[in-house]
Coordinates of C-alpha atoms in Angstrom, one line a residue:
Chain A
X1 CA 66.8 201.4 0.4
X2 CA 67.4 199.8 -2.8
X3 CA 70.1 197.4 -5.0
X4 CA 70.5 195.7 -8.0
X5 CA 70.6 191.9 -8.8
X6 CA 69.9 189.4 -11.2
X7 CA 67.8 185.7 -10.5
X8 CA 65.6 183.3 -11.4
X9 CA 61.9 184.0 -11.0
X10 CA 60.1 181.0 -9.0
X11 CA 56.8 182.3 -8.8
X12 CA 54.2 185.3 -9.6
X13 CA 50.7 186.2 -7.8
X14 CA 48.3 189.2 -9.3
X15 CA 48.2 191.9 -6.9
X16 CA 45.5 194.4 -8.1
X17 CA 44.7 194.8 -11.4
X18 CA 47.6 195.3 -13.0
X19 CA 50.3 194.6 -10.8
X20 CA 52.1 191.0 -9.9
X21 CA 54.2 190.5 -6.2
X22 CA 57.2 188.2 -7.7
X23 CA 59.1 185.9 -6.5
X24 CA 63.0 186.0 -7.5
X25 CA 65.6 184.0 -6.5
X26 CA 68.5 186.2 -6.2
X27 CA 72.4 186.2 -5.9
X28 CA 73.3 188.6 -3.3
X29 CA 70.0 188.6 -1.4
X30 CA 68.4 185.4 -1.8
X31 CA 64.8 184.6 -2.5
X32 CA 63.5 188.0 -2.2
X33 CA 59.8 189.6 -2.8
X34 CA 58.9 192.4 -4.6
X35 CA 56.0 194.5 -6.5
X36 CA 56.2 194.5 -10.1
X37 CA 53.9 197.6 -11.3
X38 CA 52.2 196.9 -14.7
X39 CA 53.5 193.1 -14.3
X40 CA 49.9 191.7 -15.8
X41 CA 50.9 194.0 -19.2
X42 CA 51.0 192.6 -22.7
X43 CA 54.7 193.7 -22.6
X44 CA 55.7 192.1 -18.9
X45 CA 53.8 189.1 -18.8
X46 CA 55.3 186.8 -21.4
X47 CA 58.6 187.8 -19.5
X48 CA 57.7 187.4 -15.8
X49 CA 57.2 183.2 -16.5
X50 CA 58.8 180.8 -14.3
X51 CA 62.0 180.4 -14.3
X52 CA 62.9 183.3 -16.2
X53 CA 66.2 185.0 -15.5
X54 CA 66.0 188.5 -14.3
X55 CA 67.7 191.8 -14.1
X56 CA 65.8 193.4 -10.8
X57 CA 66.1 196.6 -9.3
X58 CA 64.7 196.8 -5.6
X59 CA 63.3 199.7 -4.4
X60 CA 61.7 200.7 -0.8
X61 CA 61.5 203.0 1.9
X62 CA 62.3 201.2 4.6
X63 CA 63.9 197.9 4.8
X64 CA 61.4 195.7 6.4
X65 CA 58.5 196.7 3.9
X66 CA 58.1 194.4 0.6
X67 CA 59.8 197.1 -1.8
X68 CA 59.3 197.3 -5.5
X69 CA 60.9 195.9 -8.6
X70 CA 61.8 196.9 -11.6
X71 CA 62.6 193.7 -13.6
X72 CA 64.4 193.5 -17.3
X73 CA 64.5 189.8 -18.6
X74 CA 68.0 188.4 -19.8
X75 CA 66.6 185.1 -21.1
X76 CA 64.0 182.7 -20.5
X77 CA 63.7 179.6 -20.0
X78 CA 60.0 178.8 -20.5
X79 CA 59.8 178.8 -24.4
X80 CA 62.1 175.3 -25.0
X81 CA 60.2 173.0 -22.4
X82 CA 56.8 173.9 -23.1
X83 CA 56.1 170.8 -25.5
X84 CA 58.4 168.7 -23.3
X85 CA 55.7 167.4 -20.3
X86 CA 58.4 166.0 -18.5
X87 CA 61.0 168.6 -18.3
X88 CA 58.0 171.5 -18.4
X89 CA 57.2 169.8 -14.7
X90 CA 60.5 169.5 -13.8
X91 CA 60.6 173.2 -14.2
X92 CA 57.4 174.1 -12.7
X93 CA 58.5 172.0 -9.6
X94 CA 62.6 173.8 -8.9
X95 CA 60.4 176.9 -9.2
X96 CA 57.4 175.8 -6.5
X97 CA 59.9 174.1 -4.2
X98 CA 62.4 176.9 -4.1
X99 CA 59.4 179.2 -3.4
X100 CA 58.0 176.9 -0.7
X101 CA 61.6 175.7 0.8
X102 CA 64.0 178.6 0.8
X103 CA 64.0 181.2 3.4
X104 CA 63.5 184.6 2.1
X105 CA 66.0 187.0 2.1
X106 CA 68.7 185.3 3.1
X107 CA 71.5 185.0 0.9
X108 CA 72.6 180.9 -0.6
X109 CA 75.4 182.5 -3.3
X110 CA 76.4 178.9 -4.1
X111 CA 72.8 177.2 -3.9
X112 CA 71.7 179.6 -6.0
X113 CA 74.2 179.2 -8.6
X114 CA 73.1 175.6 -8.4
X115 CA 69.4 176.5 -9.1
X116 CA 70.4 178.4 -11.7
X117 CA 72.5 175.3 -13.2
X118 CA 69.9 172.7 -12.9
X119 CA 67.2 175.3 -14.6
X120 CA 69.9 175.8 -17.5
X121 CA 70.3 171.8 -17.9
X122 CA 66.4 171.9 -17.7
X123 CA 66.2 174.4 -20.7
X124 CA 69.1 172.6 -22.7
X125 CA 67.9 169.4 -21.8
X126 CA 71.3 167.4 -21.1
X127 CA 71.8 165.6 -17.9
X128 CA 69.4 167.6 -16.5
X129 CA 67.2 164.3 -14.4
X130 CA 70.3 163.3 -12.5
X131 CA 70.8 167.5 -12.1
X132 CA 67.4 167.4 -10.2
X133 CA 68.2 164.7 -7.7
X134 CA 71.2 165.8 -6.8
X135 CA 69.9 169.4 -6.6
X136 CA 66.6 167.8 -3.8
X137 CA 69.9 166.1 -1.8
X138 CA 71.5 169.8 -1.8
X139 CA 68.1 171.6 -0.9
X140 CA 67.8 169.1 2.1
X141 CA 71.4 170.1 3.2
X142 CA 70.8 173.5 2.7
X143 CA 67.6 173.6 4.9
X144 CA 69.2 171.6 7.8
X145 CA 68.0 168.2 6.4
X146 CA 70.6 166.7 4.7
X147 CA 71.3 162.6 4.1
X148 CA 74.3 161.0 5.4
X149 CA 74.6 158.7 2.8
X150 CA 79.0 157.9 3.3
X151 CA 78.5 155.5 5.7
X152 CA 76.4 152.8 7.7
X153 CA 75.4 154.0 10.3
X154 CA 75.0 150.7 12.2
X155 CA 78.9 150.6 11.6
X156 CA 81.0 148.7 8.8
X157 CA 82.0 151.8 6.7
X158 CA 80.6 152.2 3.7
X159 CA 80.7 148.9 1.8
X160 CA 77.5 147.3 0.6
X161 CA 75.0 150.2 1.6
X162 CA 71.4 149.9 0.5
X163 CA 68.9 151.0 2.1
X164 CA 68.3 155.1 4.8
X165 CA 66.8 155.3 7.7
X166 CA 63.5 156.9 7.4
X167 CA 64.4 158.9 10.7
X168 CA 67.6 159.9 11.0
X169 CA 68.4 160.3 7.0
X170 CA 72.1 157.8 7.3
X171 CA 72.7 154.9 5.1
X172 CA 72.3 151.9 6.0
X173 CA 74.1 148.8 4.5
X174 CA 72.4 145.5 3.5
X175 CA 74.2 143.7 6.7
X176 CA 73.4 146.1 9.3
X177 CA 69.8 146.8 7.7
X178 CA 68.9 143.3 8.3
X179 CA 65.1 142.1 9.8
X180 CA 64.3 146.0 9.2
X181 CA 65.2 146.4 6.2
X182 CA 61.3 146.1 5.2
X183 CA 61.2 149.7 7.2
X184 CA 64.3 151.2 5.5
X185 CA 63.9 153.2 2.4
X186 CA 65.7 152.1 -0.5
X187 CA 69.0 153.6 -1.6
X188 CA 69.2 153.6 -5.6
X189 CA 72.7 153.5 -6.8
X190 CA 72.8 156.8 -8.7
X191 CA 73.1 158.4 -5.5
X192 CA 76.1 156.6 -4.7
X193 CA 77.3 157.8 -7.8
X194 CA 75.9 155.1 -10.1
X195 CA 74.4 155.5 -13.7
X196 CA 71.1 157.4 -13.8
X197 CA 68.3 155.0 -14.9
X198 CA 64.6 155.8 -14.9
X199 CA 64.0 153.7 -12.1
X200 CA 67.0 154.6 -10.2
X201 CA 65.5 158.2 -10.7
X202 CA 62.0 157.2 -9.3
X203 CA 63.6 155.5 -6.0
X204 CA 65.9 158.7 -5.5
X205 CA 62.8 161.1 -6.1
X206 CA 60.9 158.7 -3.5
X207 CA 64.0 159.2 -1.3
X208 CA 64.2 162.7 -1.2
X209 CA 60.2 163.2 -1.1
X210 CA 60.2 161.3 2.3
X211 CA 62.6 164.3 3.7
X212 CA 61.2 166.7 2.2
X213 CA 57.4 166.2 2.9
X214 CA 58.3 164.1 6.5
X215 CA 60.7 166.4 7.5
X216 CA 60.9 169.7 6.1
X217 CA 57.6 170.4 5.3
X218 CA 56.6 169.9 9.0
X219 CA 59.2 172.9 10.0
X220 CA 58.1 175.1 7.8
X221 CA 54.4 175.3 9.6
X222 CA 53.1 172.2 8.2
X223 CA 51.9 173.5 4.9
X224 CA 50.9 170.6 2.4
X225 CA 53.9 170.3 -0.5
X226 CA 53.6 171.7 -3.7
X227 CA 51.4 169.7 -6.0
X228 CA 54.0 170.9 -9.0
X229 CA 56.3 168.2 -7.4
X230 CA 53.9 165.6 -6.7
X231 CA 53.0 165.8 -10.8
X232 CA 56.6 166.0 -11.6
X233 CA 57.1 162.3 -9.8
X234 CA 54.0 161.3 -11.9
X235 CA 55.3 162.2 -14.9
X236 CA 59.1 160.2 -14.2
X237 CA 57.0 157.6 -13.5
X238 CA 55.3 157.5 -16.3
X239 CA 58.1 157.8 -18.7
Chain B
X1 CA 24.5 215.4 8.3
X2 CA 25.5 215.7 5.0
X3 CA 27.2 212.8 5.3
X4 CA 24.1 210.9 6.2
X5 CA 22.5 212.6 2.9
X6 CA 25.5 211.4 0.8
X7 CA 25.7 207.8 2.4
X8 CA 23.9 205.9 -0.5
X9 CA 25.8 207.8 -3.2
X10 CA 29.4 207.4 -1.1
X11 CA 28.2 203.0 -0.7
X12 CA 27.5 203.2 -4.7
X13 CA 30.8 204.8 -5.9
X14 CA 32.5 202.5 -3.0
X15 CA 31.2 199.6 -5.1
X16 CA 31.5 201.0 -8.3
X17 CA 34.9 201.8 -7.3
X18 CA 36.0 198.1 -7.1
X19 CA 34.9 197.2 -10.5
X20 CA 37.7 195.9 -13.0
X21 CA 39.4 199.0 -14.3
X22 CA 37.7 201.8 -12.0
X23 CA 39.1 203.1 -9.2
X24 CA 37.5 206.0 -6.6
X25 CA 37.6 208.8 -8.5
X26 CA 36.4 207.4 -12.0
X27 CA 33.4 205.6 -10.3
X28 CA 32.3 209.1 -8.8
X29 CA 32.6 210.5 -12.5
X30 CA 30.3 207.2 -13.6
X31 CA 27.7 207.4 -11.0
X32 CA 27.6 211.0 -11.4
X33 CA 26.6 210.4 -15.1
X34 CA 24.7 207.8 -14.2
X35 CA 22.7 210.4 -12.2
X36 CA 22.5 212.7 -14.9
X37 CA 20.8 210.2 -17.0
X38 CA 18.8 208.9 -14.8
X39 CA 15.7 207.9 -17.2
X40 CA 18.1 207.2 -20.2
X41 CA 20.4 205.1 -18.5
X42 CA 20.8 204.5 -14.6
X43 CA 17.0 203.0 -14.3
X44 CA 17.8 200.5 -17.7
X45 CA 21.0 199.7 -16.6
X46 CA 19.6 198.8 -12.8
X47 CA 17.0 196.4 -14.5
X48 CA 19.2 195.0 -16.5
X49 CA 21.2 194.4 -13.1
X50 CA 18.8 193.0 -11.8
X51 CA 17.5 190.6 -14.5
X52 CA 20.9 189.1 -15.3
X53 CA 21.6 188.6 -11.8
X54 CA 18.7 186.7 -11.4
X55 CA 19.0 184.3 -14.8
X56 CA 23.2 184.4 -14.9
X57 CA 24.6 181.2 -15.0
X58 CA 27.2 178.4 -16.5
X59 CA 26.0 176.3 -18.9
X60 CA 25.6 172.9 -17.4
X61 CA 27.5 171.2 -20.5
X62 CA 30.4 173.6 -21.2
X63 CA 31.0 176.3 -18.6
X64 CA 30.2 179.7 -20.7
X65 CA 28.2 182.2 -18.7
X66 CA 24.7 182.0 -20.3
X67 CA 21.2 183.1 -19.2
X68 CA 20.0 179.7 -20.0
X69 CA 20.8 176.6 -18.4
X70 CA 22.1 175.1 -22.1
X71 CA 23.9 177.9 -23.7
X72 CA 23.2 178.5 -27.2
X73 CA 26.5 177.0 -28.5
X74 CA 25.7 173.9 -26.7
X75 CA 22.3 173.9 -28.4
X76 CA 23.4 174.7 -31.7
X77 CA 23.3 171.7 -33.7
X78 CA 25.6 173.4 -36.0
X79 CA 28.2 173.3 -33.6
X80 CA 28.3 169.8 -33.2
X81 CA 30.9 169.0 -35.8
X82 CA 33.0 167.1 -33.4
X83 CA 35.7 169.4 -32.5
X84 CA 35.6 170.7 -28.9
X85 CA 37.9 173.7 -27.8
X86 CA 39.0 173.7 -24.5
X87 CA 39.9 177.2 -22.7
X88 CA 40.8 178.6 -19.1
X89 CA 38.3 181.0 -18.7
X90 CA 34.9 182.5 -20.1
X91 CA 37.2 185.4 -21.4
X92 CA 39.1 182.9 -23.9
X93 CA 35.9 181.9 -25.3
X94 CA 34.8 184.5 -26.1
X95 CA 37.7 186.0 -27.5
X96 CA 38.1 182.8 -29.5
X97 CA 34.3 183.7 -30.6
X98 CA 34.8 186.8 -31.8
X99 CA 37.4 185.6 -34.1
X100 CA 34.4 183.6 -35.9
X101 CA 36.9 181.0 -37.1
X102 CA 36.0 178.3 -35.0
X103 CA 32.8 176.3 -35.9
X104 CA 32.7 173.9 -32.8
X105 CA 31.9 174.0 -29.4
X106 CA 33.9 174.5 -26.1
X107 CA 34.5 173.2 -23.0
X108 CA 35.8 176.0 -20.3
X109 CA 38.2 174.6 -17.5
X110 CA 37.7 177.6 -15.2
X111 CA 41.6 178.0 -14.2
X112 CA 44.8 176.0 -15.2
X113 CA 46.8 173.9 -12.5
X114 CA 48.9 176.0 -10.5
X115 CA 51.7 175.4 -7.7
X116 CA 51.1 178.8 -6.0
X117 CA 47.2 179.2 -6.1
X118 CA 47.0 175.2 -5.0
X119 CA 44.4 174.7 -7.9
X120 CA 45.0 170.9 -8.4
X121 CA 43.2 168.8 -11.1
X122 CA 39.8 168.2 -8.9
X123 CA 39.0 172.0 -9.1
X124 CA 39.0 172.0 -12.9
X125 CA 36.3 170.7 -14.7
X126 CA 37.7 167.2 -16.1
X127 CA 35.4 164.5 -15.3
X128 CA 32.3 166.7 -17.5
X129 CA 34.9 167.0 -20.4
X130 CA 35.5 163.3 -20.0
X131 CA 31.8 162.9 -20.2
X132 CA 31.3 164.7 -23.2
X133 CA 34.0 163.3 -25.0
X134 CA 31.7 159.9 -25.5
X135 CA 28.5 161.4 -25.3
X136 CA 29.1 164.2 -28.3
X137 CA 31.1 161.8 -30.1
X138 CA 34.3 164.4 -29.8
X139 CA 36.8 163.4 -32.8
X140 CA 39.5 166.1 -32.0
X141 CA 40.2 168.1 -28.6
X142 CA 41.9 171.4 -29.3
X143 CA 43.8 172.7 -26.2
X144 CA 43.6 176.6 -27.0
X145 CA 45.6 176.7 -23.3
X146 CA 47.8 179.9 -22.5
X147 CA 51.5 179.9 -23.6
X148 CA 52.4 180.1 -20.0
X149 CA 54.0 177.4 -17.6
X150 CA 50.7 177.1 -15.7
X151 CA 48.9 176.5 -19.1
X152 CA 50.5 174.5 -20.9
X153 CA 51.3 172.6 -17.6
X154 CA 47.3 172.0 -17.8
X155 CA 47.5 171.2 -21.4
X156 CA 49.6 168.6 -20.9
X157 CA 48.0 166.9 -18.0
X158 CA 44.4 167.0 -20.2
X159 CA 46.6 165.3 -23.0
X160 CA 47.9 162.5 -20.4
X161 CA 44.4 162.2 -19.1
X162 CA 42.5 161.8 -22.7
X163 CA 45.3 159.6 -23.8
X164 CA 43.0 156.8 -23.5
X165 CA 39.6 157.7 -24.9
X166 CA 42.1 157.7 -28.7
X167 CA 40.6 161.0 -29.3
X168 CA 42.6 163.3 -31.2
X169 CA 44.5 166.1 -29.7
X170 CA 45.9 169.4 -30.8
X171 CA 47.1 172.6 -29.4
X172 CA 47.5 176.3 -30.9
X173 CA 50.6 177.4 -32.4
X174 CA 52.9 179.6 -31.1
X175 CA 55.3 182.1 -32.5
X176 CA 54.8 185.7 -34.3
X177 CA 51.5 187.5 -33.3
X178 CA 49.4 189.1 -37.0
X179 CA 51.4 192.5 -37.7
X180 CA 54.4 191.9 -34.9
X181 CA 58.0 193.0 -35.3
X182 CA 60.8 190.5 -34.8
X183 CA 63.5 193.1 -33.2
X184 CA 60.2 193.5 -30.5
X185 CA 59.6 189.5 -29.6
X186 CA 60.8 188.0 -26.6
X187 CA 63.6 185.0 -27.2
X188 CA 61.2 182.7 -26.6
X189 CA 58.3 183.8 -29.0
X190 CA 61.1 183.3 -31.7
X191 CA 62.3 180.5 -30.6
X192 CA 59.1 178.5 -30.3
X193 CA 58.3 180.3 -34.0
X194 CA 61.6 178.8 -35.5
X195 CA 60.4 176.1 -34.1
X196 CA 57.0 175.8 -35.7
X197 CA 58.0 177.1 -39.1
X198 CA 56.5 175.8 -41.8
X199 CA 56.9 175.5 -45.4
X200 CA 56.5 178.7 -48.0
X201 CA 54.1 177.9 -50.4
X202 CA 55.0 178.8 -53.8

């Protein structure tokens, strides 16, 4: 069995002495595991970094088994965030939440493209907060999550709306929210396609936290969150 | 039966054999050797063992594997010039050591944050480098942190966790490595070296 494929790399573990299992998020085959032999080198380490995009070639005997790669970079993406706190975590926390979210080998063509966008607007550096939120909304839909946020869903359309059910993930508007609104989460504006402000970006993150550490995280066997995300959230708030 | 005769030889390679850099075959060669010089070098080598398994340890105040509870860094009055080098691991320091171009002392973390391994900020050793930061009278912090994600992650989290104590803070440049080819470099070594340039001095 093997193919070829090119992705981003979300994460990378030792395995032996001189060999890494990666990570890669991949176009045709999703997020997809593989041995890297000699991946701990002086010439493959600097390379297999987060969010680095790959050339891989996967190679294994039988289909089921965890195969091999062979891995040529294209670029990185490491080298213009790392004195940058803020967008260094927001690229340490795409990579541990793909890792931790996305089912492996399964392919997301059109999710993945949109990983690999947001990590480009990471590396560049424009537009790339509001990139991230809307990227958490999309991983929610993706993984069977996703907020209804087009309409109350006490009725009245979609006039006013201001707050999501904790629960069920709809909007809710101010008028139908009323004596619980105190139990609603908040629904910043930029996600009703507002102007991004830092505190807009806080609420949203809050928003989409609730889902994903309520919600998904439970499905997925209950495994606590990445901490890369957590610190990420720190850091927007600190800003 | 010859198994049974062989038993303590096959447990030694078996543990030699999972020793950094030896696998089955060259820990038979080494304890074979070993064997051979038995007066000249197994019998020192297993008292040595045995001594520095007994008196190993981290020095209370900075982490570096000493046989004394106060390493001799930490004890060198020399070394208190106010500058305090923080690294990952006991193999930083010492590689930092052999370069014999730092004069102060060191504080070792003992792992960077990292998503994957779940190493969050209470399993590295903050609140000692905290302590020492008053009671050594620490003017500058140098964060000698691998240019990786994970480590300069950590860098920066030290950075936002000092921030208050108005102690200075600097971090190793990055770019071309001492006798390195540009056509060889990775983007982002030359990238973060274009970045860092500095002026030629005439």
């Amino acid at each position: 069995m093997d193919w070829r494929d090119q992705g981003m790399l979300l994460a990378v573990r030792p395995h032996g002495e001189n060999s890494v299992i990666a990570e890669v998020f991949t176009r045709g085959h999703g997020r997809h595991l593989g041995v890297i032999r000699g991946g701990t080198s002086r010439k493959l380490a600097p390379i297999l970094q987060p969010g680095a995009q790959l050339d891989v070639a996967w190679r294994a005997r039988l289909e089921s088994h965890m195969g091999s790669f062979t891995a040529e970079p294209i670029r990185s993406r490491m080298a213009a965030v790392l004195n940058d706190p803020l967008r260094l975590s927001a690229l340490s926390s795409l990579c541990a939440t793909s890792a931790f979210c996305l089912p492996e080998r399964e392919s997301l063509p059109n999710f993945q493209a949109e990983t690999e966008a947001l990590a480009d607007a990471i590396h560049s550096g424009k537009g790339w907060l509001s990139a991230y939120i809307f990227w958490e909304l999309r991983l929610l839909e993706e993984t069977g999550f996703a907020l209804d946020l087009s309409a109350c869903a006490n009725g009245g359309g979609a006039n006013d709306l201001a707050y999501v059910s904790p629960r069920t993930g709809r909007a809710v508007s101010r008028m139908g929210a009323g004596e619980w609104a105190d139990r609603l989460l908040p629904l910043p504006e930029c996600l009703l396609g507002g102007p991004i402000t830092l505190d807009g970006a806080r609420a949203a993150l809050t928003l989409t936290g609730h889902f994903l550490t309520q919600h998904l995280a439970p499905s997925l066997g209950g495994r606590a969150f990445p901490a890369a995300r957590t610190r990420f959230v720190e850091q927007v708030a600190r800003a | 039966m010859a198994t049974d005769d062989l038993s303590d030889l096959n447990a030694l390679i078996e543990m030699m054999a999972k020793l950094p850099g030896l696998g089955p075959r060259s820990a038979r060669r080494a304890v074979l050797h070993l064997i051979k010089k038995r007066d000249t070098q197994m019998q020192p080598l297993s008292r040595m063992l045995t001594h520095v398994a007994e008196t190993a340890r981290a020095c209370l105040n900075c982490g570096n594997i000493s046989t004394l509870e106060v390493c001799s860094i930490c004890a060198s009055e020399k070394r208190a010039n106010g500058q305090i080098c923080v690294v990952e691991e006991v193999s930083d320091l010492w590689a930092m050591e052999r370069s014999g171009m730092f004069g102060g002392r060191y504080h070792v973390l003992g792992g960077t944050l990292s998503p994957l391994d779940d190493i969050g900020p209470e399993a590295l050793r903050m609140p000692r480098l905290k302590d020492r930061i008053t009671s050594e009278a620490v003017q500058e912090v140098i964060l000698a942190l691998n240019a990786t994600v994970d480590g300069q992650t950590t860098a920066h989290y030290i950075a936002g966790e000092l921030a208050h104590t108005g102690v200075a803070m600097t971090t190793l440049a990055q770019g071309v490595p001492i006798g390195g080819e540009l056509d060889y470099l990775d983007d982002g070594t030359i990238s973060a070296a274009l970045s860092a340039r500095k002026e030629m001095p005439r």
